[in-house]
Each structure stands twice: as C-alpha cells, then as structure tokens.
Amino acid sequence: MTNATINPGATIGVLGSGQLGRMFAIAARRMGYRVHTFSPSSDTPTGQVADVEIEASYDDLEAVRDFAQAVSVVTFEFENVPSATVETAAQFTFVRPAGSVLHTTQNRLREKTFLSDHGFPVTPFKAIHSLAELRSTLAEFGYPAILKTAGFGYDGKGQSRVKSPDDLEEIWRPYAEQEMILEAFVDFECELSVVAARGLDGAFTHWGAIENTHRNHILDVSIAPAALPPEISREAVEITRAVLDQLDVVGVLCVEFFLTRGGKLLINELAPRPHNSGHLTFDACVTSQFEQQLRAVCGMPLGSTELLRPAAMANLLGDLWEKGEPNWAAACAFPDVKLHLYGKMAAKPGRKMGHLTAMAETANEAAHLVRAAREALCAPVD
Ligand code: AMP
C-alpha cells in the first residue's frame, strides 16, 4: 500500500450504512468514485445509493476481509464498530481515520480521560463501578448529575439525570453490570459544535462554530454561523484543531461543546466522522463535510469550507409521521428550504428520518424559516 492520492474511479468502503454514509456516498458518486457499504442490514440509507451493499455481521471477519480487499480505502459513518473489524480491514487496505481514533472515541471514559490527560477542558467526570462509588461521587459533584454508559451511547440513550439522593438504587439497577461514567451537570448558556477536517498532509479546515439546540437529548436545530462572541468561536476552533492534531485524524471529526454561563468552553463529546450539526454544510457551503471526508481519506487537497449563506438545519424525526405522511409539498413551498430524506422505511418516534436546511440573509431568519417549514409538514394535505 502506498500513500498515493486515491483518484476518482476508485472505490471507497464505508463501515456503517446510515444517513451519514448516504450523504457521503452522494458526494463520492458526484465526484466519480464508487462506494461499497458494509453493515448487518439491507436496503439501508447508504446501500440505496452505494454501488454495492454488503450485508454481514461486523464480527464476520472473512466478509470484512473481502470488503477491504475490494476497496482503496475504508472510512466510517458509524463509530461503534468492533476493534477486530477495523484491525482486519487495516491488514488489507487503508483505514481512515485510523482504528486508534475510533478506539478512543467509542467509549466516553477513554475519550474523556484522553482529553483531560492532554489538557483539554471537559466536564468533571468519574468512572463508576458500584452503587457505593456512585453515592460518594455524587457527594463530591452535587445534584443534579448525569450518569451515562461508557460505551454505545448516543442521542441521550443510556443516560439518566440523577436529581436527588432518593431512588439511587433504582437508577443504578439497570446499569449495575455496565461500565459507567458520572458527569457533573453543566448549567450551560448554549451548546455548540465545530466540525472540522484534517487531510493526509495535516491540512486543517473547519466550518466555524455551529449553535445547537436539543430536544429530549436529540439534536433539534443547528444554526450557522453561531451567534457567539468571536473570541469564543475562535477558541472553539483552536481547541478543535488541537484535538484533531493530537488524535492524528485523517478525515472529519466533530467536537461538541457546552458554553457555560461563566463563558467557559467544555468538551462534551467527540464524533470521529461527519456530524448531524454539519448537515447544513451540504447545501450552504462550497464544500460539505461529506465531500471533505472523501477528499481527506483519498489524500486529496481539502476544499473551501466557506458558508455561502447563513443557514439552519432542523431534524425530521419519526414522530412527524404520527398522524400519517407529512405534507411534503407544504415544506417544498418554501423556496429557500431544502428537503433531505434518508430512505428509511419505518418511522419510529425519535428516529432520524431526514432533515430540512434553510438559507436566508441571517442565521436567525434561517432558523425561523426552517422551523416554519417543519411546522408546515404537519399541515393537512389538501
Ligand atoms: P450526549 O449523548 O452526551 O451528547 O448528551 C446529549 C445531550 O444531553 C447533550 O447535548 C446535552 O443537551 C445533554 N447533556 C449531556 N451531558 C450533560 C451534562 N453533563 N450536563 C448538562 N447536560 C448534558
């Protein structure tokens, strides 16, 4: 394997098959690359637009070997892939970002320990192995605090807010067999993220600070540019740059931050791949996070991340289908709003089915517009 540029016409392998892989595949196919996707499912959001969809377990290392041998580079759209899968793929082709990045970021304890060991600002946290440890750490952190599973957590899954010393046993019971982490509760002013990319040559690009609001622990609306003092945005970008350098990332990585009421930035989480808060880059930027991931993992020069117009993104969750098919025409009646659907068949509550991106003169207007368009989806169909 040589580190030569991987040119259009080559085939890129994607581990995982959700919406991130779908948008990656759209960007890759637009530039003349082929895409193979690997996951345990079929007719997936990525598979529907990829050249080849491989349905196999991540533990089927023979299938992983065949997949890796057929592609020029493997990347991810899902970080909870077992280490053995990544190690097997790496024997046969390039894996970018490297398995070590995945290993660090797929477990909250490893991630937070890595960050604090390298001097990055994080929420106070502690590993918890027993009810007694939970009690003593709560005495230190105070109430409320957030108890999270160390592995396989996303969108608020596997986490509980601990509000008082009552009911501790009940809260602890379902988690007793798992590796847990307790975090002090952050009384934040706002949440923001910086999505960034690092090339094979160490080049760094970013899309600036994006402001995020969550509903039920799931991202609801993202706005760019974030309405933050410029020095806060600059600091968030500099922290992000240092994280990508420290992890030696080749690809895209998102850093999610809390901005405390005291004006301090704390890292909440890292995602070693394109991120939901960066979806607006697909329509609103010269180069999207998905195209940049492609360029980075192919050893290509990175593209401009310039924001063409202020933008806002609103997620479309399965709850929208509760009263039947949403009124697509009503949302499409907003000419500055773009509709993205991920091709998922079953609309379950909380499931990310698609998103809308609005562009306007200001980020505030874009946020207003994207919310109005989402509301319109609930209007009765004529
Ligand atoms: P996570 O899965 O860790 O990204 O958490 C999802 C959301 O829960 C975050 O975006 C916050 O809105 C909230 N959250 C998580 N951890 C904390 C914390 N330590 N303090 C306050 N809110 C939190």
GROMACS .gro file of C-alpha atoms and ligand atoms in nm:
model
  405
    1MET     CA    1   0.000   0.000   0.000
    2THR     CA    2   0.142   0.339  -0.093
    3ASN     CA    3   0.018   0.675   0.028
    4ALA     CA    4  -0.060   0.795  -0.327
    5THR     CA    5  -0.371   1.003  -0.392
    6ILE     CA    6  -0.680   0.789  -0.445
    7ASN     CA    7  -0.834   0.924  -0.765
    8PRO     CA    8  -1.192   0.936  -0.895
    9GLY     CA    9  -1.290   0.598  -1.037
   10ALA     CA   10  -1.155   0.424  -0.724
   11THR     CA   11  -1.385   0.251  -0.477
   12ILE     CA   12  -1.432   0.374  -0.121
   13GLY     CA   13  -1.551   0.140   0.155
   14VAL     CA   14  -1.788   0.270   0.424
   15LEU     CA   15  -1.836   0.084   0.753
   16GLY     CA   16  -2.192   0.156   0.860
   17SER     CA   17  -2.495   0.226   0.644
   18GLY     CA   18  -2.699   0.513   0.789
   19GLN     CA   19  -2.771   0.866   0.669
   20LEU     CA   20  -2.413   0.984   0.716
   21GLY     CA   21  -2.295   0.716   0.475
   22ARG     CA   22  -2.577   0.803   0.237
   23MET     CA   23  -2.471   1.168   0.213
   24PHE     CA   24  -2.107   1.060   0.189
   25ALA     CA   25  -2.198   0.825  -0.098
   26ILE     CA   26  -2.389   1.103  -0.278
   27ALA     CA   27  -2.081   1.331  -0.251
   28ALA     CA   28  -1.847   1.049  -0.359
   29ARG     CA   29  -2.055   0.944  -0.658
   30ARG     CA   30  -2.084   1.306  -0.768
   31MET     CA   31  -1.704   1.312  -0.791
   32GLY     CA   32  -1.691   0.985  -0.984
   33TYR     CA   33  -1.594   0.746  -0.703
   34ARG     CA   34  -1.760   0.415  -0.637
   35VAL     CA   35  -1.889   0.325  -0.291
   36HIS     CA   36  -1.926  -0.009  -0.112
   37THR     CA   37  -2.108  -0.012   0.221
   38PHE     CA   38  -2.079  -0.279   0.492
   39SER     CA   39  -2.328  -0.331   0.777
   40PRO     CA   40  -2.556  -0.601   0.921
   41SER     CA   41  -2.865  -0.462   0.738
   42SER     CA   42  -3.003  -0.442   0.386
   43ASP     CA   43  -3.185  -0.173   0.186
   44THR     CA   44  -3.011   0.079   0.409
   45PRO     CA   45  -2.989   0.459   0.367
   46THR     CA   46  -2.630   0.418   0.240
   47GLY     CA   47  -2.694   0.097   0.048
   48GLN     CA   48  -2.969   0.263  -0.155
   49VAL     CA   49  -2.716   0.499  -0.315
   50ALA     CA   50  -2.395   0.293  -0.295
   51ASP     CA   51  -2.269   0.078  -0.583
   52VAL     CA   52  -2.254  -0.229  -0.361
   53GLU     CA   53  -2.426  -0.304  -0.030
   54ILE     CA   54  -2.271  -0.582   0.178
   55GLU     CA   55  -2.496  -0.727   0.446
   56ALA     CA   56  -2.283  -0.906   0.705
   57SER     CA   57  -2.210  -0.900   1.074
   58TYR     CA   58  -1.919  -0.679   1.185
   59ASP     CA   59  -1.785  -0.996   1.350
   60ASP     CA   60  -1.772  -1.184   1.021
   61LEU     CA   61  -1.404  -1.118   0.962
   62GLU     CA   62  -1.395  -1.312   0.635
   63ALA     CA   63  -1.661  -1.081   0.496
   64VAL     CA   64  -1.465  -0.784   0.632
   65ARG     CA   65  -1.151  -0.910   0.454
   66ASP     CA   66  -1.335  -0.947   0.122
   67PHE     CA   67  -1.486  -0.600   0.165
   68ALA     CA   68  -1.146  -0.442   0.243
   69GLN     CA   69  -0.972  -0.615  -0.048
   70ALA     CA   70  -1.222  -0.468  -0.293
   71VAL     CA   71  -1.172  -0.101  -0.195
   72SER     CA   72  -0.891   0.157  -0.200
   73VAL     CA   73  -0.967   0.297   0.147
   74VAL     CA   74  -1.212   0.226   0.428
   75THR     CA   75  -1.383   0.500   0.626
   76PHE     CA   76  -1.668   0.514   0.877
   77GLU     CA   77  -2.009   0.660   0.915
   78PHE     CA   78  -2.067   0.480   1.248
   79GLU     CA   79  -1.805   0.464   1.523
   80ASN     CA   80  -1.927   0.166   1.726
   81VAL     CA   81  -1.758  -0.087   1.500
   82PRO     CA   82  -1.565  -0.359   1.691
   83SER     CA   83  -1.185  -0.319   1.703
   84ALA     CA   84  -1.132  -0.660   1.539
   85THR     CA   85  -1.331  -0.543   1.234
   86VAL     CA   86  -1.114  -0.235   1.194
   87GLU     CA   87  -0.790  -0.429   1.254
   88THR     CA   88  -0.888  -0.685   0.991
   89ALA     CA   89  -0.974  -0.416   0.735
   90ALA     CA   90  -0.641  -0.242   0.807
   91GLN     CA   91  -0.448  -0.555   0.706
   92PHE     CA   92  -0.577  -0.521   0.351
   93THR     CA   93  -0.631  -0.151   0.284
   94PHE     CA   94  -0.602   0.199   0.432
   95VAL     CA   95  -0.839   0.276   0.719
   96ARG     CA   96  -0.901   0.649   0.770
   97PRO     CA   97  -0.937   0.777   1.034
   98ALA     CA   98  -0.721   0.509   1.199
   99GLY     CA   99  -0.862   0.246   1.434
  100SER     CA  100  -0.690   0.420   1.726
  101VAL     CA  101  -0.915   0.727   1.676
  102LEU     CA  102  -1.220   0.504   1.684
  103HIS     CA  103  -1.095   0.318   1.989
  104THR     CA  104  -1.053   0.643   2.185
  105THR     CA  105  -1.383   0.797   2.082
  106GLN     CA  106  -1.617   0.497   2.104
  107ASN     CA  107  -1.602   0.492   2.482
  108ARG     CA  108  -1.687   0.801   2.689
  109LEU     CA  109  -1.441   0.713   2.965
  110ARG     CA  110  -1.149   0.661   2.728
  111GLU     CA  111  -1.244   0.976   2.538
  112LYS     CA  112  -1.275   1.200   2.845
  113THR     CA  113  -0.959   1.054   3.002
  114PHE     CA  114  -0.769   1.116   2.677
  115LEU     CA  115  -0.899   1.473   2.662
  116SER     CA  116  -0.825   1.561   3.024
  117ASP     CA  117  -0.481   1.393   3.011
  118HIS     CA  118  -0.396   1.621   2.719
  119GLY     CA  119  -0.517   1.935   2.893
  120PHE     CA  120  -0.847   1.981   2.707
  121PRO     CA  121  -1.137   2.131   2.904
  122VAL     CA  122  -1.400   1.867   2.985
  123THR     CA  123  -1.698   1.831   3.217
  124PRO     CA  124  -1.588   1.691   3.557
  125PHE     CA  125  -1.630   1.312   3.532
  126LYS     CA  126  -1.550   0.990   3.713
  127ALA     CA  127  -1.569   0.618   3.632
  128ILE     CA  128  -1.837   0.443   3.836
  129HIS     CA  129  -1.832   0.071   3.913
  130SER     CA  130  -2.069   0.038   4.207
  131LEU     CA  131  -2.359   0.199   4.390
  132ALA     CA  132  -2.119   0.299   4.668
  133GLU     CA  133  -1.895   0.478   4.417
  134LEU     CA  134  -2.199   0.648   4.266
  135ARG     CA  135  -2.300   0.773   4.613
  136SER     CA  136  -1.957   0.906   4.704
  137THR     CA  137  -1.905   1.076   4.366
  138LEU     CA  138  -2.248   1.242   4.388
  139ALA     CA  139  -2.145   1.376   4.728
  140GLU     CA  140  -1.846   1.534   4.551
  141PHE     CA  141  -2.022   1.660   4.231
  142GLY     CA  142  -2.357   1.754   4.388
  143TYR     CA  143  -2.703   1.725   4.230
  144PRO     CA  144  -2.813   1.702   3.956
  145ALA     CA  145  -2.553   1.491   3.776
  146ILE     CA  146  -2.566   1.276   3.464
  147LEU     CA  147  -2.498   0.903   3.473
  148LYS     CA  148  -2.401   0.764   3.131
  149THR     CA  149  -2.295   0.427   2.993
  150ALA     CA  150  -1.930   0.444   2.888
  151GLY     CA  151  -1.991   0.264   2.558
  152PHE     CA  152  -2.255   0.265   2.286
  153GLY     CA  153  -2.434   0.582   2.395
  154TYR     CA  154  -2.581   0.832   2.153
  155ASP     CA  155  -2.873   1.075   2.134
  156GLY     CA  156  -2.924   1.054   2.510
  157LYS     CA  157  -2.954   0.673   2.504
  158GLY     CA  158  -2.800   0.504   2.807
  159GLN     CA  159  -2.808   0.810   3.029
  160SER     CA  160  -3.004   0.925   3.333
  161ARG     CA  161  -3.018   1.250   3.519
  162VAL     CA  162  -2.971   1.194   3.893
  163LYS     CA  163  -3.173   1.462   4.068
  164SER     CA  164  -3.153   1.368   4.435
  165PRO     CA  165  -3.016   1.102   4.675
  166ASP     CA  166  -3.362   0.932   4.666
  167ASP     CA  167  -3.415   0.644   4.422
  168LEU     CA  168  -3.040   0.594   4.368
  169GLU     CA  169  -3.075   0.219   4.388
  170GLU     CA  170  -3.349   0.223   4.125
  171ILE     CA  171  -3.147   0.445   3.892
  172TRP     CA  172  -2.838   0.227   3.937
  173ARG     CA  173  -3.008  -0.115   3.892
  174PRO     CA  174  -3.027  -0.130   3.508
  175TYR     CA  175  -2.667  -0.011   3.480
  176ALA     CA  176  -2.513  -0.235   3.750
  177GLU     CA  177  -2.341  -0.467   3.502
  178GLN     CA  178  -2.201  -0.196   3.276
  179GLU     CA  179  -1.906   0.039   3.274
  180MET     CA  180  -2.048   0.378   3.374
  181ILE     CA  181  -1.938   0.738   3.393
  182LEU     CA  182  -2.081   1.013   3.613
  183GLU     CA  183  -2.063   1.371   3.485
  184ALA     CA  184  -2.126   1.687   3.679
  185PHE     CA  185  -2.429   1.868   3.538
  186VAL     CA  186  -2.330   2.166   3.325
  187ASP     CA  187  -2.562   2.464   3.355
  188PHE     CA  188  -2.484   2.578   3.004
  189GLU     CA  189  -2.558   2.902   2.822
  190CYS     CA  190  -2.571   2.714   2.492
  191GLU     CA  191  -2.438   2.411   2.307
  192LEU     CA  192  -2.216   2.440   2.002
  193SER     CA  193  -2.007   2.220   1.780
  194VAL     CA  194  -1.714   2.259   1.548
  195VAL     CA  195  -1.699   2.018   1.256
  196ALA     CA  196  -1.350   2.003   1.111
  197ALA     CA  197  -1.138   1.801   0.873
  198ARG     CA  198  -0.772   1.709   0.860
  199GLY     CA  199  -0.600   1.594   0.543
  200LEU     CA  200  -0.334   1.329   0.493
  201ASP     CA  201  -0.076   1.609   0.492
  202GLY     CA  202  -0.208   1.757   0.820
  203ALA     CA  203  -0.402   2.041   0.649
  204PHE     CA  204  -0.687   2.163   0.869
  205THR     CA  205  -1.024   2.309   0.768
  206HIS     CA  206  -1.338   2.381   0.970
  207TRP     CA  207  -1.689   2.518   0.929
  208GLY     CA  208  -1.674   2.753   1.228
  209ALA     CA  209  -1.890   2.731   1.539
  210ILE     CA  210  -2.240   2.593   1.483
  211GLU     CA  211  -2.505   2.654   1.752
  212ASN     CA  212  -2.716   2.355   1.850
  213THR     CA  213  -3.040   2.309   2.040
  214HIS     CA  214  -3.151   1.967   2.158
  215ARG     CA  215  -3.493   1.824   2.236
  216ASN     CA  216  -3.510   1.508   2.454
  217HIS     CA  217  -3.130   1.482   2.424
  218ILE     CA  218  -3.156   1.462   2.042
  219LEU     CA  219  -3.027   1.741   1.818
  220ASP     CA  220  -3.322   1.950   1.705
  221VAL     CA  221  -3.194   2.261   1.526
  222SER     CA  222  -2.844   2.374   1.420
  223ILE     CA  223  -2.762   2.730   1.316
  224ALA     CA  224  -2.458   2.868   1.132
  225PRO     CA  225  -2.285   3.091   1.198
  226ALA     CA  226  -2.340   3.063   1.575
  227ALA     CA  227  -2.435   3.391   1.747
  228LEU     CA  228  -2.132   3.389   1.978
  229PRO     CA  229  -1.865   3.641   2.071
  230PRO     CA  230  -1.591   3.600   1.806
  231GLU     CA  231  -1.328   3.511   2.069
  232ILE     CA  232  -1.542   3.215   2.187
  233SER     CA  233  -1.583   3.088   1.831
  234ARG     CA  234  -1.208   3.127   1.772
  235GLU     CA  235  -1.126   2.941   2.092
  236ALA     CA  236  -1.364   2.655   2.000
  237VAL     CA  237  -1.194   2.624   1.661
  238GLU     CA  238  -0.845   2.627   1.817
  239ILE     CA  239  -0.942   2.355   2.067
  240THR     CA  240  -1.085   2.152   1.778
  241ARG     CA  241  -0.768   2.194   1.574
  242ALA     CA  242  -0.561   2.070   1.869
  243VAL     CA  243  -0.790   1.768   1.918
  244LEU     CA  244  -0.757   1.664   1.552
  245ASP     CA  245  -0.378   1.709   1.565
  246GLN     CA  246  -0.345   1.521   1.892
  247LEU     CA  247  -0.552   1.229   1.760
  248ASP     CA  248  -0.372   1.245   1.422
  249VAL     CA  249  -0.710   1.235   1.248
  250VAL     CA  250  -0.733   1.186   0.873
  251GLY     CA  251  -1.094   1.262   0.792
  252VAL     CA  252  -1.372   1.458   0.960
  253LEU     CA  253  -1.425   1.495   1.334
  254CYS     CA  254  -1.681   1.695   1.528
  255VAL     CA  255  -1.622   1.841   1.874
  256GLU     CA  256  -1.941   1.911   2.072
  257PHE     CA  257  -1.908   2.181   2.337
  258PHE     CA  258  -2.102   2.332   2.623
  259LEU     CA  259  -2.056   2.705   2.676
  260THR     CA  260  -2.104   2.760   3.049
  261ARG     CA  261  -2.279   3.067   3.189
  262GLY     CA  262  -1.936   3.178   3.303
  263GLY     CA  263  -1.818   3.187   2.938
  264LYS     CA  264  -1.604   2.871   2.957
  265LEU     CA  265  -1.595   2.609   2.684
  266LEU     CA  266  -1.615   2.244   2.792
  267ILE     CA  267  -1.595   1.949   2.553
  268ASN     CA  268  -1.898   1.721   2.586
  269GLU     CA  269  -1.821   1.469   2.315
  270LEU     CA  270  -1.620   1.384   2.003
  271ALA     CA  271  -1.757   1.218   1.689
  272PRO     CA  272  -1.486   1.087   1.452
  273ARG     CA  273  -1.699   1.134   1.139
  274PRO     CA  274  -1.939   1.384   0.982
  275HIS     CA  275  -2.194   1.503   1.235
  276ASN     CA  276  -2.564   1.587   1.237
  277SER     CA  277  -2.481   1.951   1.320
  278GLY     CA  278  -2.278   1.967   0.996
  279HIS     CA  279  -2.561   1.858   0.767
  280LEU     CA  280  -2.627   2.220   0.673
  281THR     CA  281  -2.284   2.226   0.502
  282PHE     CA  282  -2.432   2.004   0.229
  283ASP     CA  283  -2.643   2.290   0.091
  284ALA     CA  284  -2.486   2.600   0.241
  285CYS     CA  285  -2.109   2.560   0.191
  286VAL     CA  286  -1.868   2.543  -0.101
  287THR     CA  287  -1.753   2.202   0.027
  288SER     CA  288  -1.973   1.988   0.251
  289GLN     CA  289  -1.850   1.781   0.544
  290PHE     CA  290  -1.916   1.470   0.334
  291GLU     CA  291  -1.711   1.581   0.034
  292GLN     CA  292  -1.436   1.687   0.274
  293GLN     CA  293  -1.433   1.344   0.437
  294LEU     CA  294  -1.394   1.194   0.090
  295ARG     CA  295  -1.113   1.434  -0.003
  296ALA     CA  296  -0.931   1.372   0.326
  297VAL     CA  297  -0.946   0.993   0.316
  298CYS     CA  298  -0.842   0.993  -0.051
  299GLY     CA  299  -0.538   1.213   0.020
  300MET     CA  300  -0.686   1.490  -0.197
  301PRO     CA  301  -0.643   1.862  -0.122
  302LEU     CA  302  -0.926   1.983   0.104
  303GLY     CA  303  -1.195   2.214  -0.038
  304SER     CA  304  -1.310   2.558   0.078
  305THR     CA  305  -1.548   2.546   0.375
  306GLU     CA  306  -1.689   2.892   0.303
  307LEU     CA  307  -2.051   2.936   0.414
  308LEU     CA  308  -2.235   3.072   0.109
  309ARG     CA  309  -2.538   3.193   0.309
  310PRO     CA  310  -2.636   3.181   0.678
  311ALA     CA  311  -2.820   2.854   0.731
  312ALA     CA  312  -3.023   2.646   0.975
  313MET     CA  313  -3.099   2.275   0.986
  314ALA     CA  314  -3.396   2.107   1.155
  315ASN     CA  315  -3.410   1.732   1.209
  316LEU     CA  316  -3.718   1.538   1.098
  317LEU     CA  317  -3.785   1.262   1.349
  318GLY     CA  318  -4.020   0.968   1.308
  319ASP     CA  319  -4.270   1.140   1.543
  320LEU     CA  320  -4.369   1.359   1.247
  321TRP     CA  321  -4.536   1.057   1.087
  322GLU     CA  322  -4.763   1.004   1.386
  323LYS     CA  323  -5.072   1.133   1.204
  324GLY     CA  324  -4.978   0.995   0.863
  325GLU     CA  325  -4.748   1.101   0.581
  326PRO     CA  326  -4.611   1.455   0.633
  327ASN     CA  327  -4.720   1.725   0.392
  328TRP     CA  328  -4.405   1.736   0.177
  329ALA     CA  329  -4.547   1.984  -0.072
  330ALA     CA  330  -4.612   2.234   0.209
  331ALA     CA  331  -4.244   2.227   0.312
  332CYS     CA  332  -4.128   2.241  -0.050
  333ALA     CA  333  -4.340   2.556  -0.092
  334PHE     CA  334  -4.057   2.734   0.095
  335PRO     CA  335  -3.820   2.805  -0.194
  336ASP     CA  336  -3.513   2.855   0.029
  337VAL     CA  337  -3.560   2.529   0.215
  338LYS     CA  338  -3.404   2.200   0.104
  339LEU     CA  339  -3.559   1.865   0.193
  340HIS     CA  340  -3.341   1.563   0.272
  341LEU     CA  341  -3.492   1.221   0.340
  342TYR     CA  342  -3.285   0.916   0.425
  343GLY     CA  343  -3.493   0.640   0.266
  344LYS     CA  344  -3.583   0.473   0.597
  345MET     CA  345  -3.898   0.264   0.577
  346ALA     CA  346  -4.019   0.256   0.939
  347ALA     CA  347  -4.087   0.593   1.105
  348LYS     CA  348  -4.034   0.531   1.478
  349PRO     CA  349  -4.051   0.806   1.743
  350GLY     CA  350  -3.707   0.962   1.792
  351ARG     CA  351  -3.566   0.803   1.473
  352LYS     CA  352  -3.387   1.045   1.242
  353MET     CA  353  -3.576   1.020   0.911
  354GLY     CA  354  -3.446   1.331   0.736
  355HIS     CA  355  -3.374   1.700   0.778
  356LEU     CA  356  -3.453   2.041   0.633
  357THR     CA  357  -3.195   2.310   0.562
  358ALA     CA  358  -3.299   2.672   0.520
  359MET     CA  359  -3.083   2.956   0.390
  360ALA     CA  360  -3.150   3.325   0.450
  361GLU     CA  361  -2.992   3.668   0.497
  362THR     CA  362  -2.919   3.599   0.865
  363ALA     CA  363  -2.883   3.286   1.075
  364ASN     CA  364  -3.185   3.394   1.283
  365GLU     CA  365  -3.404   3.425   0.974
  366ALA     CA  366  -3.282   3.084   0.855
  367ALA     CA  367  -3.374   2.933   1.194
  368HIS     CA  368  -3.719   3.091   1.178
  369LEU     CA  369  -3.769   2.965   0.823
  370VAL     CA  370  -3.658   2.609   0.890
  371ARG     CA  371  -3.891   2.583   1.191
  372ALA     CA  372  -4.180   2.723   0.986
  373ALA     CA  373  -4.114   2.472   0.708
  374ARG     CA  374  -4.107   2.187   0.959
  375GLU     CA  375  -4.436   2.308   1.109
  376ALA     CA  376  -4.582   2.311   0.759
  377LEU     CA  377  -4.513   1.938   0.731
  378CYS     CA  378  -4.795   1.888   0.982
  379ALA     CA  379  -5.049   2.090   0.780
  380PRO     CA  380  -5.339   1.881   0.644
  381VAL     CA  381  -5.288   1.765   0.285
  382ASP     CA  382  -5.546   1.932   0.050
  383AMP     P1  383  -2.466   1.323   2.488
  383AMP     O1  384  -2.527   1.195   2.440
  383AMP     O2  385  -2.362   1.303   2.594
  383AMP     O3  386  -2.418   1.411   2.376
  383AMP     O4  387  -2.585   1.404   2.557
  383AMP     C1  388  -2.696   1.450   2.482
  383AMP     C2  389  -2.742   1.583   2.538
  383AMP     O5  390  -2.773   1.571   2.679
  383AMP     C3  391  -2.637   1.692   2.532
  383AMP     O6  392  -2.630   1.751   2.404
  383AMP     C4  393  -2.691   1.787   2.641
  383AMP     O7  394  -2.800   1.861   2.594
  383AMP     C5  395  -2.737   1.691   2.749
  383AMP     N1  396  -2.624   1.661   2.841
  383AMP     C6  397  -2.536   1.559   2.833
  383AMP     N2  398  -2.442   1.564   2.930
  383AMP     C7  399  -2.470   1.673   3.005
  383AMP     C8  400  -2.408   1.734   3.120
  383AMP     N3  401  -2.301   1.680   3.180
  383AMP     N4  402  -2.466   1.847   3.169
  383AMP     C9  403  -2.576   1.902   3.110
  383AMP     N5  404  -2.639   1.849   3.002
  383AMP    C10  405  -2.586   1.736   2.949
   0.00000   0.00000   0.00000
